[in-house]
PDB file of C-alpha atoms in Angstrom:
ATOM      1  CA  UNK A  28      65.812  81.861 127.085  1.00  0.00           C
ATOM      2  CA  UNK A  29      67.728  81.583 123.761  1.00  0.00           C
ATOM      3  CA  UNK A  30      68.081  85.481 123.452  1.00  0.00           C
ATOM      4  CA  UNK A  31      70.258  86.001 119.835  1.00  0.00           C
ATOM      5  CA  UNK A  32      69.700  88.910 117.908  1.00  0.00           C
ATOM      6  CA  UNK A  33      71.525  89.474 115.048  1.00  0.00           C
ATOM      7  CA  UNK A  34      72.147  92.173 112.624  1.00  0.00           C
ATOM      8  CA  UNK A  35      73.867  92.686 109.336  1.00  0.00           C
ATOM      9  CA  UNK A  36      77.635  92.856 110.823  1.00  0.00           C
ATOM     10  CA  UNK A  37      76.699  91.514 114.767  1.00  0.00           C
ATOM     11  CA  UNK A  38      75.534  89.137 117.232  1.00  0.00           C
ATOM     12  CA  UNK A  39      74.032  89.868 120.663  1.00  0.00           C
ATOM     13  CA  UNK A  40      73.575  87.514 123.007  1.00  0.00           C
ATOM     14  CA  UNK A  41      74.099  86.055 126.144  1.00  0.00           C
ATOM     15  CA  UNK A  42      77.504  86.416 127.912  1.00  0.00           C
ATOM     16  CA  UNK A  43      79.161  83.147 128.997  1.00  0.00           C
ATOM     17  CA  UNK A  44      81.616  82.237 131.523  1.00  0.00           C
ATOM     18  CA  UNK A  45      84.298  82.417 129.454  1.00  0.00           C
ATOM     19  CA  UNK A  46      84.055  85.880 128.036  1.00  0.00           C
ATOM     20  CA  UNK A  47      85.041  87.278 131.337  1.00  0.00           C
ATOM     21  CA  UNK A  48      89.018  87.696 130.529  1.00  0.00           C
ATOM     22  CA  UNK A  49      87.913  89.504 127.113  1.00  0.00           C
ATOM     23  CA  UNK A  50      85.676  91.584 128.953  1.00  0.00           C
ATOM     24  CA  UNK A  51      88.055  92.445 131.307  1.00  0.00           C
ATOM     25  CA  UNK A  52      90.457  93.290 128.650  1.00  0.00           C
ATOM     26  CA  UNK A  53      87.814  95.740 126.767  1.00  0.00           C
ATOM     27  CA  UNK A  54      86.955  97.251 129.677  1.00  0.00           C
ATOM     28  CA  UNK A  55      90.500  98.270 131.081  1.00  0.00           C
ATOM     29  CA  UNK A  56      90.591 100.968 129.516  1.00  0.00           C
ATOM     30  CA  UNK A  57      91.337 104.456 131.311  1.00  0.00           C
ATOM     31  CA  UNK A  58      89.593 106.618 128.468  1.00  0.00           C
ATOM     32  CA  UNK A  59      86.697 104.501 128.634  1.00  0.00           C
ATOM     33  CA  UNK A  60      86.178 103.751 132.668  1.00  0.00           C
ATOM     34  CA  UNK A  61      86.247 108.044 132.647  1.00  0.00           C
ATOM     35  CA  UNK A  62      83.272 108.259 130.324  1.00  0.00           C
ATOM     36  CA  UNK A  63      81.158 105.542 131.342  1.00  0.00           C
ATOM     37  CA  UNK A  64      82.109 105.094 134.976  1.00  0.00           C
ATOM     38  CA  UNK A  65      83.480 101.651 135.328  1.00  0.00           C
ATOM     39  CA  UNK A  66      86.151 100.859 137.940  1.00  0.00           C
ATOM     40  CA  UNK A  67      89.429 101.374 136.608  1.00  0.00           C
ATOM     41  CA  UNK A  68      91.866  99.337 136.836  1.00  0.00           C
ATOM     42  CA  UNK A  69      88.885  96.907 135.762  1.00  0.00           C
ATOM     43  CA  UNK A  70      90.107  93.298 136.741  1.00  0.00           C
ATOM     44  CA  UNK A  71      89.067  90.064 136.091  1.00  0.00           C
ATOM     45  CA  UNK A  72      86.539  89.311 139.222  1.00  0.00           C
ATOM     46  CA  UNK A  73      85.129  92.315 138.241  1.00  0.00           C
ATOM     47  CA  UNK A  74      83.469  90.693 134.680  1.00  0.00           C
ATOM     48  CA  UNK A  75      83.057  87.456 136.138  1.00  0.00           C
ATOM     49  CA  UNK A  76      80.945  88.636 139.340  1.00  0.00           C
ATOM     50  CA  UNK A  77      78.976  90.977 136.582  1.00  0.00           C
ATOM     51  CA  UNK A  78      78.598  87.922 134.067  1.00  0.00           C
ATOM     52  CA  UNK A  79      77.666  85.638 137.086  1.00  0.00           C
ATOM     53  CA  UNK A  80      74.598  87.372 137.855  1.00  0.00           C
ATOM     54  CA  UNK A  81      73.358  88.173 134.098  1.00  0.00           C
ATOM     55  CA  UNK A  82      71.476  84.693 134.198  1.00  0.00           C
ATOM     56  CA  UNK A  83      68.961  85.715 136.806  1.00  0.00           C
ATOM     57  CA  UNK A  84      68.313  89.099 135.566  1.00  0.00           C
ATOM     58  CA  UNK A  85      67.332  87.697 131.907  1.00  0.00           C
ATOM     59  CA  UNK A  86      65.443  84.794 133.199  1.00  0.00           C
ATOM     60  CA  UNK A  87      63.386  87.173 135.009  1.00  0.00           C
ATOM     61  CA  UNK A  88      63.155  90.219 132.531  1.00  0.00           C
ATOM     62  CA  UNK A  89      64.736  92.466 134.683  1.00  0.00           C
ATOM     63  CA  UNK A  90      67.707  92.984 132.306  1.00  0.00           C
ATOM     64  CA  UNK A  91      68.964  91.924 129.237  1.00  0.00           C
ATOM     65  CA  UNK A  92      72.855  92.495 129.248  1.00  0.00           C
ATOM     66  CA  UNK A  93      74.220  90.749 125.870  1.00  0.00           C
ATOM     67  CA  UNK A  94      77.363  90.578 124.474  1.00  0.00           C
ATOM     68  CA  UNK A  95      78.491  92.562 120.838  1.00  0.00           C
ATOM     69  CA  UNK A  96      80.118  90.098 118.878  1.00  0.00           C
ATOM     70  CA  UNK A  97      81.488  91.438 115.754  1.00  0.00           C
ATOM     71  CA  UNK A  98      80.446  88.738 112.357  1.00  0.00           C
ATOM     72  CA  UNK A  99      83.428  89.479 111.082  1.00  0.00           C
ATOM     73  CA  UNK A 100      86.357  89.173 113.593  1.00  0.00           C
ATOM     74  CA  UNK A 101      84.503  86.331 115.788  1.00  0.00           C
ATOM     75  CA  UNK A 102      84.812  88.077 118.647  1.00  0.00           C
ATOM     76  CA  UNK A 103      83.418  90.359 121.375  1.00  0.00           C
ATOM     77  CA  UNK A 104      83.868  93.693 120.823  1.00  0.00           C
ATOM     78  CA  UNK A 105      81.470  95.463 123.707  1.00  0.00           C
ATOM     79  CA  UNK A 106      78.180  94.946 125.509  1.00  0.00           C
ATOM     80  CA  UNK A 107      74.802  96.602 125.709  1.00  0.00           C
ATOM     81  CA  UNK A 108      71.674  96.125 127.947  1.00  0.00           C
ATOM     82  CA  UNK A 109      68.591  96.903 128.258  1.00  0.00           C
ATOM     83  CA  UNK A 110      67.318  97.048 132.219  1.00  0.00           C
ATOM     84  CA  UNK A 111      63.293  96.922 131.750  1.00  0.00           C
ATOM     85  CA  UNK A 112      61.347  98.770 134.688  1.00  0.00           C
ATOM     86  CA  UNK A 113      57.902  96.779 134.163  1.00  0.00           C
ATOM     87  CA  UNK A 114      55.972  99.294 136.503  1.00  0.00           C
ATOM     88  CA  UNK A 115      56.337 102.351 134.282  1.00  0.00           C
ATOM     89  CA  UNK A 116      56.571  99.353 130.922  1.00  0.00           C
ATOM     90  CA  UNK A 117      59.813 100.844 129.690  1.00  0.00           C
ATOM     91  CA  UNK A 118      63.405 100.432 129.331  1.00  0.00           C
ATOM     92  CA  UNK A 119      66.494 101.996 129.645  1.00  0.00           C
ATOM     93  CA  UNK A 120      69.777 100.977 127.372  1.00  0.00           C
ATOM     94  CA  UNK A 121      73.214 101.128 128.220  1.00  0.00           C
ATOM     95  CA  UNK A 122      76.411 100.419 126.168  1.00  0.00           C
ATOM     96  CA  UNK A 123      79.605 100.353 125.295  1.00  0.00           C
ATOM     97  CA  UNK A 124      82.633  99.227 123.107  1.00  0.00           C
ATOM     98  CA  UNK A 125      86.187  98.576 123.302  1.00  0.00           C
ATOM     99  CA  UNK A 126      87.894 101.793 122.069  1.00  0.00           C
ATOM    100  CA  UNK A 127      89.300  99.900 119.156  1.00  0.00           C
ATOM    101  CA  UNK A 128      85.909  99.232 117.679  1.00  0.00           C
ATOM    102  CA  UNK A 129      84.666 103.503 117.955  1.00  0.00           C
ATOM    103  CA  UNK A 130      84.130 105.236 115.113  1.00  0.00           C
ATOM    104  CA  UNK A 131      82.578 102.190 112.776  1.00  0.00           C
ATOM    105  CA  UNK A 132      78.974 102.028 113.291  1.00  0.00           C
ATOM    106  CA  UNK A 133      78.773  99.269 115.683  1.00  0.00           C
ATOM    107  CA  UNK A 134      77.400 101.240 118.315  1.00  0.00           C
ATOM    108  CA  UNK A 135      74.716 102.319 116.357  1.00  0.00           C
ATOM    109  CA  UNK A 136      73.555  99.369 114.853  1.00  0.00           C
ATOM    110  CA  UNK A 137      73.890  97.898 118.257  1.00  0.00           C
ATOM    111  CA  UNK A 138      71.225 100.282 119.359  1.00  0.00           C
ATOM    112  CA  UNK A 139      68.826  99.928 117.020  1.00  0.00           C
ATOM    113  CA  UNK A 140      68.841  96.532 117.427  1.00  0.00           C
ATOM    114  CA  UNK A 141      67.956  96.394 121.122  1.00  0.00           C
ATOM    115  CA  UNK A 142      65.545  99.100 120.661  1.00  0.00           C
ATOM    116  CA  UNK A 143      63.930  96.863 118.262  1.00  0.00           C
ATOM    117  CA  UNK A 144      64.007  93.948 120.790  1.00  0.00           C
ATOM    118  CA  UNK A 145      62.619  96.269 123.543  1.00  0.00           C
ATOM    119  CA  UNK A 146      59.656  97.449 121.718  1.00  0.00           C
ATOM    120  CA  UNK A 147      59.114  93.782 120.626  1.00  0.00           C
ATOM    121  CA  UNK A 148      58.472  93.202 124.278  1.00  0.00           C
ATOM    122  CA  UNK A 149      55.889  95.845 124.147  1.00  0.00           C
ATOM    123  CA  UNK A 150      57.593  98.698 126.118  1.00  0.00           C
ATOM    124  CA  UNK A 151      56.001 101.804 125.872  1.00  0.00           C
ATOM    125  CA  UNK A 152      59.332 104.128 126.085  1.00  0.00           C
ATOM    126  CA  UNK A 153      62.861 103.418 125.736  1.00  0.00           C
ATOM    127  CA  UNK A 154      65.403 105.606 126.965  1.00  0.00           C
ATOM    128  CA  UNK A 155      69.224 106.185 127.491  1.00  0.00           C
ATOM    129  CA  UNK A 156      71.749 108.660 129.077  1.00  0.00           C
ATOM    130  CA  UNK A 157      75.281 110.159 128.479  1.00  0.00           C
ATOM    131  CA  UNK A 158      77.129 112.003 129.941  1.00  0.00           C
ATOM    132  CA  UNK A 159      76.931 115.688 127.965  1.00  0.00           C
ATOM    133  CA  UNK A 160      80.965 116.076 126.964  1.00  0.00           C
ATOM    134  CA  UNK A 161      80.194 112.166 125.523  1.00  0.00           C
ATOM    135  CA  UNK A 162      79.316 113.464 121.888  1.00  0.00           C
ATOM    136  CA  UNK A 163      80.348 109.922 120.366  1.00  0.00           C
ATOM    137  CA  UNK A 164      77.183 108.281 122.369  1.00  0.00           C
ATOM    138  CA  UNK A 165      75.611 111.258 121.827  1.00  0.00           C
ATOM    139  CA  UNK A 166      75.523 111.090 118.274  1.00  0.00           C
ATOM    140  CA  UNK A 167      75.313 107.141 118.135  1.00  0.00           C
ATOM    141  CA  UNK A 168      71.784 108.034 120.011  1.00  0.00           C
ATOM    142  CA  UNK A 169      69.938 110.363 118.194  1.00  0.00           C
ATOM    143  CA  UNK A 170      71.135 108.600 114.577  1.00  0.00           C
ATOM    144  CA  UNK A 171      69.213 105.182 116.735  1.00  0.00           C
ATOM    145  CA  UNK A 172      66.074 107.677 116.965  1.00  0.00           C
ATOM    146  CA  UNK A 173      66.162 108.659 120.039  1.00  0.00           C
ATOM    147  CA  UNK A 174      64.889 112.392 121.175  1.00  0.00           C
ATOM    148  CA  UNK A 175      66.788 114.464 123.585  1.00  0.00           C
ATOM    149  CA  UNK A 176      64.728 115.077 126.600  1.00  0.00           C
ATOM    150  CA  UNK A 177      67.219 117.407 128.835  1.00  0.00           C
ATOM    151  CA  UNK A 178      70.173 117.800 131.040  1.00  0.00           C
ATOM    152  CA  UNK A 179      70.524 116.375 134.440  1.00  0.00           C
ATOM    153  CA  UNK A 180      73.128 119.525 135.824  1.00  0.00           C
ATOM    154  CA  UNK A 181      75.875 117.239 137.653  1.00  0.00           C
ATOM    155  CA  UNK A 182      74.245 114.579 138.351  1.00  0.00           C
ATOM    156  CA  UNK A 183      76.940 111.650 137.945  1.00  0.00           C
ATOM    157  CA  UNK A 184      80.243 111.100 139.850  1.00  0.00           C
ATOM    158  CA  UNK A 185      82.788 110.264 137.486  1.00  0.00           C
ATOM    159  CA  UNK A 186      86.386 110.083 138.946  1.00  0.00           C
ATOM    160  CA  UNK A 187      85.215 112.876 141.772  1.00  0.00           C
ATOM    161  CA  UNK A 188      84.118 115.292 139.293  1.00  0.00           C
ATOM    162  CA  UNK A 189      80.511 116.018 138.572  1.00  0.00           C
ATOM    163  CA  UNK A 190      78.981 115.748 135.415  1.00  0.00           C
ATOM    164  CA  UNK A 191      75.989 117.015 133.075  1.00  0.00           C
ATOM    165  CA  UNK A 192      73.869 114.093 131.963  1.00  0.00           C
ATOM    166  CA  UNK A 193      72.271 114.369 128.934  1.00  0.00           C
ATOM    167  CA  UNK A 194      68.836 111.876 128.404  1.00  0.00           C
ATOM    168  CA  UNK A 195      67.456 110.944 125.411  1.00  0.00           C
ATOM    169  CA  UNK A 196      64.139 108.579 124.781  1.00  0.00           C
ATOM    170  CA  UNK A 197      61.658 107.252 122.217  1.00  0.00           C
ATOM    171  CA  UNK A 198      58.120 106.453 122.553  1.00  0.00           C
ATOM    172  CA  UNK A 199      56.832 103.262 120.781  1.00  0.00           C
ATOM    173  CA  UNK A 200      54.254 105.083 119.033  1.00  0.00           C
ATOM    174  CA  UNK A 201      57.091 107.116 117.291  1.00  0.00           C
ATOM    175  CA  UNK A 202      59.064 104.448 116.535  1.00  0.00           C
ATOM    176  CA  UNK A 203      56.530 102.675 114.712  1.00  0.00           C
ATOM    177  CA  UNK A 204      55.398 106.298 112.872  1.00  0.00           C
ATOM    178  CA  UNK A 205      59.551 105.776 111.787  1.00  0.00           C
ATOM    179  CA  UNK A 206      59.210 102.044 110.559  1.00  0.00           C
ATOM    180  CA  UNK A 207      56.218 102.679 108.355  1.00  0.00           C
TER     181      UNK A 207
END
């Protein structure tokens, strides 16, 4: 599948091989690996036994994990999927950026992108989850639309202390009541 969707300031596509050492790099991150729950310190197999897999996952429409490259700087800033659960038709997002890139709005147009490309596959509901002291991802999801639905009390292990969820979701109904 030749999965590229582009917006004003990004591409998102496909990882390759190759982007494994920048992922690796983005993800290393302490601040981020506590907020989002990847393994810290996050080494190199890591990214490549993720990326390794991704090939399958799209081919199948399981998942769609793409890469956030940034127009401007040529390079990969973050990564967001969308894992579809075709017995209830909808699809739940994920994300996240190198902490050098926060604060600038690619999050956000990320988002809307992918929610774009989900309802183009003619989900029914997309939805998302952060953790509740997250108010960056917080934010970046209700300016992408999305409605928060509640709080899952501790209900996610991050470095052996338990945290509020917070999830959030759109209908495709409402999304198209916002594009008209």
């Amino acid at each position: 599948m030749n999965l590229i969707l582009e917006t004003e300031r990004l591409i998102l596509q496909p990882f390759k091989e190759e982007d494994a050492i920048r992922i690796r790099d983005l993800a290393n991150d302490k601040v981020l690996a506590d907020i989002i729950g990847l393994p810290h310190p996050y080494e190199l197999k890591h990214a490549k036994e993720w990326i390794s897999i991704q090939p399958k996952q799209i081919n199948e429409g399981d998942e769609y994990p793409l890469k956030i490259v940034c127009k401007e700087l040529n390079e990969i800033i973050g990564t967001i999927t969308l894992r579809v659960d075709k017995h209830h038709n909808k699809g739940e997002l994920g994300y996240w950026l190198g902490k050098d890139y926060w604060g600038k709005g690619f999050a956000t147009e990320a988002v809307k992108k992918i929610i774009e490309f989900g309802f183009n596959l003619s989900l029914n509901k997309i939805c998302a989850s952060a953790i509740t002291r997250n108010n960056a991802s917080k934010k970046v999801l209700k300016k992408a639309g999305l409605q928060k639905e509640g709080t899952l009390r501790q209900n996610k292990r991050l470095q052996n202390t338990y945290e509020d969820v917070d999830v959030y979701g759109l209908l495709q109904n409402e999304y198209k009541r916002c594009k008209a």
